[in-house]
Coordinates of C-alpha atoms and ligand atoms in Angstrom, one line a residue:
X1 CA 140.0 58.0 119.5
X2 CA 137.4 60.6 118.3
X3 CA 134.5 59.7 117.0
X4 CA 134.7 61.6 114.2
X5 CA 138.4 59.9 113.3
X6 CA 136.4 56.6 114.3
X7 CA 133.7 57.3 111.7
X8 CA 136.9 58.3 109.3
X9 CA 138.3 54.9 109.9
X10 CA 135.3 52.9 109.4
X11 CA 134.5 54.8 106.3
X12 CA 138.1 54.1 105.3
X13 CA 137.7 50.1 106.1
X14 CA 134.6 49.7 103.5
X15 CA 136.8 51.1 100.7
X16 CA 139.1 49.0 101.5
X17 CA 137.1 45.9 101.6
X18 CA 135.5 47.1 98.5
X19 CA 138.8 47.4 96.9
X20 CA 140.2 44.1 98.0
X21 CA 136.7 42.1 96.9
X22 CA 137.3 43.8 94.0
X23 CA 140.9 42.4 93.5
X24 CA 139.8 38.9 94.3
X25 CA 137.3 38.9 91.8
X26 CA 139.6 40.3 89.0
X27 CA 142.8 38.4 90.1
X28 CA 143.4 36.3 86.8
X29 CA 145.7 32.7 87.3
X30 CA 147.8 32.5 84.3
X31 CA 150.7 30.9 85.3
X32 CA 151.3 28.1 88.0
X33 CA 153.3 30.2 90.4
X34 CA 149.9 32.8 90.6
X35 CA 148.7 30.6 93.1
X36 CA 150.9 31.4 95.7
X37 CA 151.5 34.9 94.8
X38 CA 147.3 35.0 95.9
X39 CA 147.8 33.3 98.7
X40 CA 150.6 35.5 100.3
X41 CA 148.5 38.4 99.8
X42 CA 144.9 37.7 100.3
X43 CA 145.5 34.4 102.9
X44 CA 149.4 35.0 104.4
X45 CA 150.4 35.6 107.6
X46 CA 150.3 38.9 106.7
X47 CA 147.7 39.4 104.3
X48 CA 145.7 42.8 103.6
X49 CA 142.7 41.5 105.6
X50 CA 144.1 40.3 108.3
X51 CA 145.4 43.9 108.6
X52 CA 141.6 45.6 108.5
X53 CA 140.9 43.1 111.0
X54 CA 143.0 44.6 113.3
X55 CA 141.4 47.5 113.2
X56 CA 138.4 46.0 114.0
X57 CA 139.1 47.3 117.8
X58 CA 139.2 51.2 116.6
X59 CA 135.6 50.6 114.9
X60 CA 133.1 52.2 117.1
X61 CA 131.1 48.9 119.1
X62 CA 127.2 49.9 116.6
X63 CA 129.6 49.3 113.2
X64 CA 131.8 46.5 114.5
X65 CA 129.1 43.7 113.5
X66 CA 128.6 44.7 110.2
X67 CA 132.2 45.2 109.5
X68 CA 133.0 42.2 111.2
X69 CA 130.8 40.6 108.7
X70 CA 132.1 42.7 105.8
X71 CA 135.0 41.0 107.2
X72 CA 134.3 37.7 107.5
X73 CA 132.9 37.1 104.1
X74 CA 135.9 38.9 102.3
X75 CA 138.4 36.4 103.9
X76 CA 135.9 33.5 103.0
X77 CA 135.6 34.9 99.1
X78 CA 139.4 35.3 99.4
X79 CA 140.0 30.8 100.2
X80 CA 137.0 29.8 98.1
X81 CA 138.9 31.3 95.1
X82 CA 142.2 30.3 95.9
X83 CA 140.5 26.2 96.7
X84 CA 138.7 26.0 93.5
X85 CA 142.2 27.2 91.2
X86 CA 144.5 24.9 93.5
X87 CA 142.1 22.1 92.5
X88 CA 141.7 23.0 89.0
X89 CA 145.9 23.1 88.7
X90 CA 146.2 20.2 90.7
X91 CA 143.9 18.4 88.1
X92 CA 146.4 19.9 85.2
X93 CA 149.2 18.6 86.6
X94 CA 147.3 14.7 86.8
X95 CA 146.1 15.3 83.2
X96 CA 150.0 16.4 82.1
X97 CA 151.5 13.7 84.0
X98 CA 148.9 11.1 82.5
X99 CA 151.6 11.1 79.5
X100 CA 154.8 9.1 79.9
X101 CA 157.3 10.4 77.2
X102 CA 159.8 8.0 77.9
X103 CA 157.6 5.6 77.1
X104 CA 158.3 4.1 73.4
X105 CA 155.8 5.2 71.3
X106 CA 152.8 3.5 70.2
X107 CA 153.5 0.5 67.0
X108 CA 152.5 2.1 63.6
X109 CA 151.7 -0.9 61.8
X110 CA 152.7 -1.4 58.1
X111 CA 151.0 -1.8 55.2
X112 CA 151.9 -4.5 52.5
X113 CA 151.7 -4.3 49.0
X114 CA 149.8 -7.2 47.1
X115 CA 152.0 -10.1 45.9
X116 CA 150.5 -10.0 42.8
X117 CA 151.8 -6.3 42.1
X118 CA 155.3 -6.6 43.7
X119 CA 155.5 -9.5 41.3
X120 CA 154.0 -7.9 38.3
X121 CA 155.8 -4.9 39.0
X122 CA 159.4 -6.6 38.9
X123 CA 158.4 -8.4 35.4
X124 CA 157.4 -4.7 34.5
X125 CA 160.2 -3.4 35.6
X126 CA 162.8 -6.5 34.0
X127 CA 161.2 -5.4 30.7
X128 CA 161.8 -1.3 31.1
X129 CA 165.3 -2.0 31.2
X130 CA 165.6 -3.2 27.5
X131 CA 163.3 -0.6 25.9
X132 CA 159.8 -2.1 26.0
X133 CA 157.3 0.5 27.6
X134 CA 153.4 -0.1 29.0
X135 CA 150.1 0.4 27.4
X136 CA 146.9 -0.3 29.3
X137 CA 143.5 -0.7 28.0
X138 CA 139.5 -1.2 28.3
X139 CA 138.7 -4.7 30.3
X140 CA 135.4 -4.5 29.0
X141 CA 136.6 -5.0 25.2
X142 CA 134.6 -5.4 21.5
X143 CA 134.9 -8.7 19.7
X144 CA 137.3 -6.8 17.3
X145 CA 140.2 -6.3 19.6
X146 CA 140.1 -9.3 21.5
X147 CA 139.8 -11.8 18.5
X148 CA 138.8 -11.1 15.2
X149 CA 141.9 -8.6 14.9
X150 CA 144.0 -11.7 16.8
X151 CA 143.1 -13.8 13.6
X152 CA 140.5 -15.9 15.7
X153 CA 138.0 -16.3 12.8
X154 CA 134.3 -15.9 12.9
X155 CA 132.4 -19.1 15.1
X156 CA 136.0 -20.5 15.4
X157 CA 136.6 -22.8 17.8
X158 CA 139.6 -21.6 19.1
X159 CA 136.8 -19.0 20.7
X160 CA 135.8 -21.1 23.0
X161 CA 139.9 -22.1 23.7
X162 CA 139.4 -18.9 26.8
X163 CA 136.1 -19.8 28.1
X164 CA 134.7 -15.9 27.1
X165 CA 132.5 -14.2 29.4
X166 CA 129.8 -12.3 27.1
X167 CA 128.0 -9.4 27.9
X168 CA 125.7 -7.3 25.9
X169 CA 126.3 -4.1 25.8
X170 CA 123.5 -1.9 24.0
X171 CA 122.8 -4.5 21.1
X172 CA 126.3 -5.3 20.7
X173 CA 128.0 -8.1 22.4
X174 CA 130.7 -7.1 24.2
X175 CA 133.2 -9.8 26.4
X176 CA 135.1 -9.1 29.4
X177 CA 138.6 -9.4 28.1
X178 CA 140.3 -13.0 27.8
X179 CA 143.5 -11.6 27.6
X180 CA 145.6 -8.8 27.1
X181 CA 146.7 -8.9 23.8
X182 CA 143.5 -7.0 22.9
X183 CA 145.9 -4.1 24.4
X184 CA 148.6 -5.1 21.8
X185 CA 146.1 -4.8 18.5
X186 CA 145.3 -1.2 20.3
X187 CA 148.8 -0.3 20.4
X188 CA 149.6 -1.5 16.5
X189 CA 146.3 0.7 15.4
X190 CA 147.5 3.6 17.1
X191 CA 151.3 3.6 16.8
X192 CA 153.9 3.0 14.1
X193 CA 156.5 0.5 14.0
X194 CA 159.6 0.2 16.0
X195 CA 156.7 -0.9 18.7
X196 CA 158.1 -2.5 22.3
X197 CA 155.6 -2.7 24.8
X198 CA 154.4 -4.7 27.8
X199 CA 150.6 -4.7 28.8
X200 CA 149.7 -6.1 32.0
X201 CA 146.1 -6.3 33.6
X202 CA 143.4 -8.4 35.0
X203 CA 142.0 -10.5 31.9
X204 CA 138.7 -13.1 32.5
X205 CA 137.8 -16.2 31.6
X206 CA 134.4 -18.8 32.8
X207 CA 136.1 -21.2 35.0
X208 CA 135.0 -22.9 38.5
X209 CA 137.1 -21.6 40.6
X210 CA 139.5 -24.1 42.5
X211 CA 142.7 -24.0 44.1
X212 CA 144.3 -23.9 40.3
X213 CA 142.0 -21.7 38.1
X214 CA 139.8 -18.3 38.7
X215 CA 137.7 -16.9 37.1
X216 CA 139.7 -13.8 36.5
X217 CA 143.5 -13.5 36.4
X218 CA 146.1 -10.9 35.9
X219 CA 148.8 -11.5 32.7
X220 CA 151.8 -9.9 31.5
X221 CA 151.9 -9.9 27.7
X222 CA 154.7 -8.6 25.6
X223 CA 154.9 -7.2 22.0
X224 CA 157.8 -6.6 19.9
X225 CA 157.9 -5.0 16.3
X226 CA 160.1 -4.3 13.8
X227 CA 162.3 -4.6 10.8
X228 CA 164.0 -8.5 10.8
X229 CA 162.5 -9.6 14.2
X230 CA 163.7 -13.2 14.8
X231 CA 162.9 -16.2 16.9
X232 CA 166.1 -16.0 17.9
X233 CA 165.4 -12.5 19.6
X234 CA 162.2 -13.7 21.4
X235 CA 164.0 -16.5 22.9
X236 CA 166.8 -14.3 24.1
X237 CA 164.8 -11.4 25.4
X238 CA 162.7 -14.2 27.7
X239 CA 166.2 -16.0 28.5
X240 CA 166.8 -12.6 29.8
X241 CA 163.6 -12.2 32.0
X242 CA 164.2 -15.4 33.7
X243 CA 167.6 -15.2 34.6
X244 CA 166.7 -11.5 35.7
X245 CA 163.0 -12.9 37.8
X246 CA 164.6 -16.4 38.8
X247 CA 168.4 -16.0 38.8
X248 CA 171.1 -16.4 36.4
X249 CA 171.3 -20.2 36.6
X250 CA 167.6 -20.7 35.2
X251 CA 167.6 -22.1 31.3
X252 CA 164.4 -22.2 29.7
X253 CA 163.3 -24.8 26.7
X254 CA 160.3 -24.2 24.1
X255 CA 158.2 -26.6 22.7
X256 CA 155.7 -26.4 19.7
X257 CA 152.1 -25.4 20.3
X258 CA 149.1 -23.0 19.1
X259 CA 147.6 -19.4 19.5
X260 CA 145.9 -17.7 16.6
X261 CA 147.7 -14.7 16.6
X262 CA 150.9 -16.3 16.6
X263 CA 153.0 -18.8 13.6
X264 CA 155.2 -20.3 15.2
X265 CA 153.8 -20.6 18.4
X266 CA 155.4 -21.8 21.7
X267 CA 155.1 -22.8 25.1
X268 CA 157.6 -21.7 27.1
X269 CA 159.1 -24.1 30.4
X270 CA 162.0 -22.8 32.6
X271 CA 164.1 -25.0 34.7
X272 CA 162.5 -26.0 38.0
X273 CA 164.4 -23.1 40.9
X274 CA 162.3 -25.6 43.5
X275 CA 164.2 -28.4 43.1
X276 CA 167.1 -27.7 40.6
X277 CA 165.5 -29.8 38.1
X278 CA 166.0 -33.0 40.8
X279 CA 162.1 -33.3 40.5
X280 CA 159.2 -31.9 42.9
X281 CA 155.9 -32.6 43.1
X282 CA 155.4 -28.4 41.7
X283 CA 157.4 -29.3 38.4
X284 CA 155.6 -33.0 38.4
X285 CA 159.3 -34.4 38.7
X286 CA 160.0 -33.4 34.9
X287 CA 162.8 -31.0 36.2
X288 CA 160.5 -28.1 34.1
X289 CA 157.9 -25.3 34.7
X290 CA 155.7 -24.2 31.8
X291 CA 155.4 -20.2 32.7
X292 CA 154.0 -18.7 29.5
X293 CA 153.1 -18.6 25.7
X294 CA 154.7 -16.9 22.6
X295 CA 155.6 -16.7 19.6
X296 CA 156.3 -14.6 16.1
X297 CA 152.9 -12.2 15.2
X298 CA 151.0 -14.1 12.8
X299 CA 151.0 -11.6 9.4
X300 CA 147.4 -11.6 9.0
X301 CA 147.2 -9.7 12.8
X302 CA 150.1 -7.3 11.6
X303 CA 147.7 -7.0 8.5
X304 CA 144.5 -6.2 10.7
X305 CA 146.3 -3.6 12.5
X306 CA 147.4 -1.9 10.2
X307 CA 151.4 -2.6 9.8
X308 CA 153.0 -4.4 6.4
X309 CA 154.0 -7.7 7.4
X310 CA 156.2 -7.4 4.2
X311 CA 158.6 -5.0 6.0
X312 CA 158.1 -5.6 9.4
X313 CA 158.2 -8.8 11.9
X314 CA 157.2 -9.2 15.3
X315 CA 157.2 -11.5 18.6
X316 CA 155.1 -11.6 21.4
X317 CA 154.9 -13.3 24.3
X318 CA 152.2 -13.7 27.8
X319 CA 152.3 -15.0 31.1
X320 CA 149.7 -15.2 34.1
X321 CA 151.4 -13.2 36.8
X322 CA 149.4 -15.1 39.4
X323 CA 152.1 -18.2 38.2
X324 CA 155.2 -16.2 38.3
X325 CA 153.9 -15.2 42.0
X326 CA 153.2 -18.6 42.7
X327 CA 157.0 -20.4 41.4
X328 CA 158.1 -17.0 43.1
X329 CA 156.5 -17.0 46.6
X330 CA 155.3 -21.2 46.9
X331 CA 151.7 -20.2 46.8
X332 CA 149.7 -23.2 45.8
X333 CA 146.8 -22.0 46.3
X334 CA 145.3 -19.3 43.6
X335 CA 142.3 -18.5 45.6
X336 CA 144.2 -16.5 48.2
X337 CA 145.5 -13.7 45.8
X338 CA 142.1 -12.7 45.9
X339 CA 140.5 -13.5 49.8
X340 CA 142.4 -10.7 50.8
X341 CA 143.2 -12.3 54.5
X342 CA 145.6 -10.4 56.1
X343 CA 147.3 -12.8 57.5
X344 CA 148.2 -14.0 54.0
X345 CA 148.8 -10.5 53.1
X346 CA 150.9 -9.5 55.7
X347 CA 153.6 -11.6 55.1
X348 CA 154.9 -9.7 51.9
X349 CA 155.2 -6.4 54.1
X350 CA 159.3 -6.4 53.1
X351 CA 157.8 -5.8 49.5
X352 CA 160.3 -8.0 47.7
Ligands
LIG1 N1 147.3 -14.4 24.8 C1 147.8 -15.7 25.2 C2 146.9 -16.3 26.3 O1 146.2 -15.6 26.9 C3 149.2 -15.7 25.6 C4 150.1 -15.4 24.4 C5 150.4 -14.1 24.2 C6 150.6 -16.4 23.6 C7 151.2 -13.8 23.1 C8 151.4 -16.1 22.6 C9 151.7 -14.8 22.3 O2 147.0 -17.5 26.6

């Protein structure tokens, strides 16, 4: 060969190698099968510088080192790219495969709602479906509403009947509710006769608390107001919520007692669902459960509120929701509606 075609060739060679390190260092890996499409044409059995190796023979003997080297480090550029993205896809494929999807999926576990409100909600709920609706109010409540209005008279003893919590608030007293009728005298300032409502919330009261008594509590109370309101409807409306909350085989019996706010005033005792009235040690072997006060609204509260006991009549009725609960669900113990233990809680994850 000439030397002037051999000095052609060699000149040729360095753009070549130029190119190709060029095309090593821009080749992109996007997909999987890029990886072998590199190494067909950079490290094959027939790859582009394996080709401008063989000419290696044509280069004249003063060039053949350096374009031997040229060489040399192309082809070594050329499988330190294509070992550092096999590893890097290899270590893709481990991190993909790390996931099993036929493996069932990880246990989302349920959340429970609070005895106290599936119960509370049900009595709520017995009491929608014959017209009563709900009123809420303040648990931090003036004297007025939660007794002087209930015909609890000034420094009467029947005060200290709910074991009051007092606070001051400014320099008035204030208590923390006792019960929640105070959200009945609301409901008769602010609305006018026919009145049908249900108030449910947590009420207070200054007891040691034991196995049987807290010092706060959660009641249902109900009101009913209008023209010619009998005794005879209060006892059929709560017949009605304890064959509804107990089952239709439950009969209920009132005896004589006092509230304030009420004349007549009952307690209320349904037939033991334990035991079917056999005797237990929950009804004390009488065969009865007392589950709640009533009675008809004493005139002087209708007076108080605002509403002419002349024309209209009312009932009204309360039970401690932490009792229904407890006949409900067999909890003996009232301290666990509030320890929030989730092993106690858990168990009313069916919600009914
Ligand atoms: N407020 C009474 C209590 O807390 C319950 C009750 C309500 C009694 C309505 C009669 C009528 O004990």
């Amino acid at each position: 060969m000439l030397r002037t075609k051999k000095l052609q060739l060699v000149s040729t060679i360095y753009r070549n190698i130029e190119r190709i390190k060029k095309e090593i260092q821009n080749f992109n890996f996007e997909q999987s099968a890029d990886l072998e499409v590199f190494r067909i044409k950079f490290l094959g059995s027939k790859n582009c510088i394996k080709e401008l190796f063989m000419e290696l023979k044509n280069v004249p003997n003063d060039e053949k080192k350096n374009v031997g080297l040229l060489l040399n480090s192309l082809k070594f550029l050329a499988e330190e790219k294509y070992n550092l993205n096999k590893l890097q896809s290899s270590e893709h494929e481990k991190n993909d495969s790390q996931f099993d999807l036929s493996l069932p999926s990880q246990k989302i576990s349920l959340g429970a709602h609070h005895p106290l409100s599936i119960t509370s909600n049900k009595i709520i709920s017995i009491f929608n479906k014959i017209g009563f609706d709900t009123s809420e109010g303040p648990e931090i409540e003036d004297d007025w509403h939660n007794f002087t209005a209930l015909n609890f008279p000034l420094n009467h003893p029947a005060r200290d009947m709910q074991d009051t919590f007092f606070i001051q608030k400014g320099d008035k007293e204030h208590v923390l509710r006792t019960h929640t009728s105070s959200v009945q005298v609301r409901v008769m300032e602010t609305s006018k006769p026919p009145i049908r409502t249900i108030s449910a919330g947590r009420v207070y009261r200054n007891e040691a608390i034991s196995a049987r008594a807290h010092c706060f509590f959660h009641q249902i109370e109900g009101l009913y107001i209008d023209k010619n309101v009998s005794f005879a409807d209060l006892k059929q409306t709560l017949l009605f919520f304890v064959k509804e909350m107990f089952g239709t085989d439950t009969k209920i019996r009132m005896r004589p007692s006092y509230f304030p706010f009420t004349e007549p005033s009952a307690e209320v005792d349904m037939s033991c669902t334990l035991c079917n009235q056999k005797g237990c040690n929950v009804c004390k072997h009488t065969g009865w459960l007392e589950i709640m006060g009533c009675g008809m609204v004493d005139p002087n509260v209708l007076e108080a509120c605002g509403i002419d006991p002349k024309i209209y009549s009312g009932f009204a009725f309360g039970m401690g929701v932490e009792r229904i609960a407890q006949l409900k669900y067999r909890v003996g113990d009232l301290r666990l509606y509030s320890e929030n233990d989730v092993r106690f809680l858990n168990q009313f994850q069916s919600g009914r």
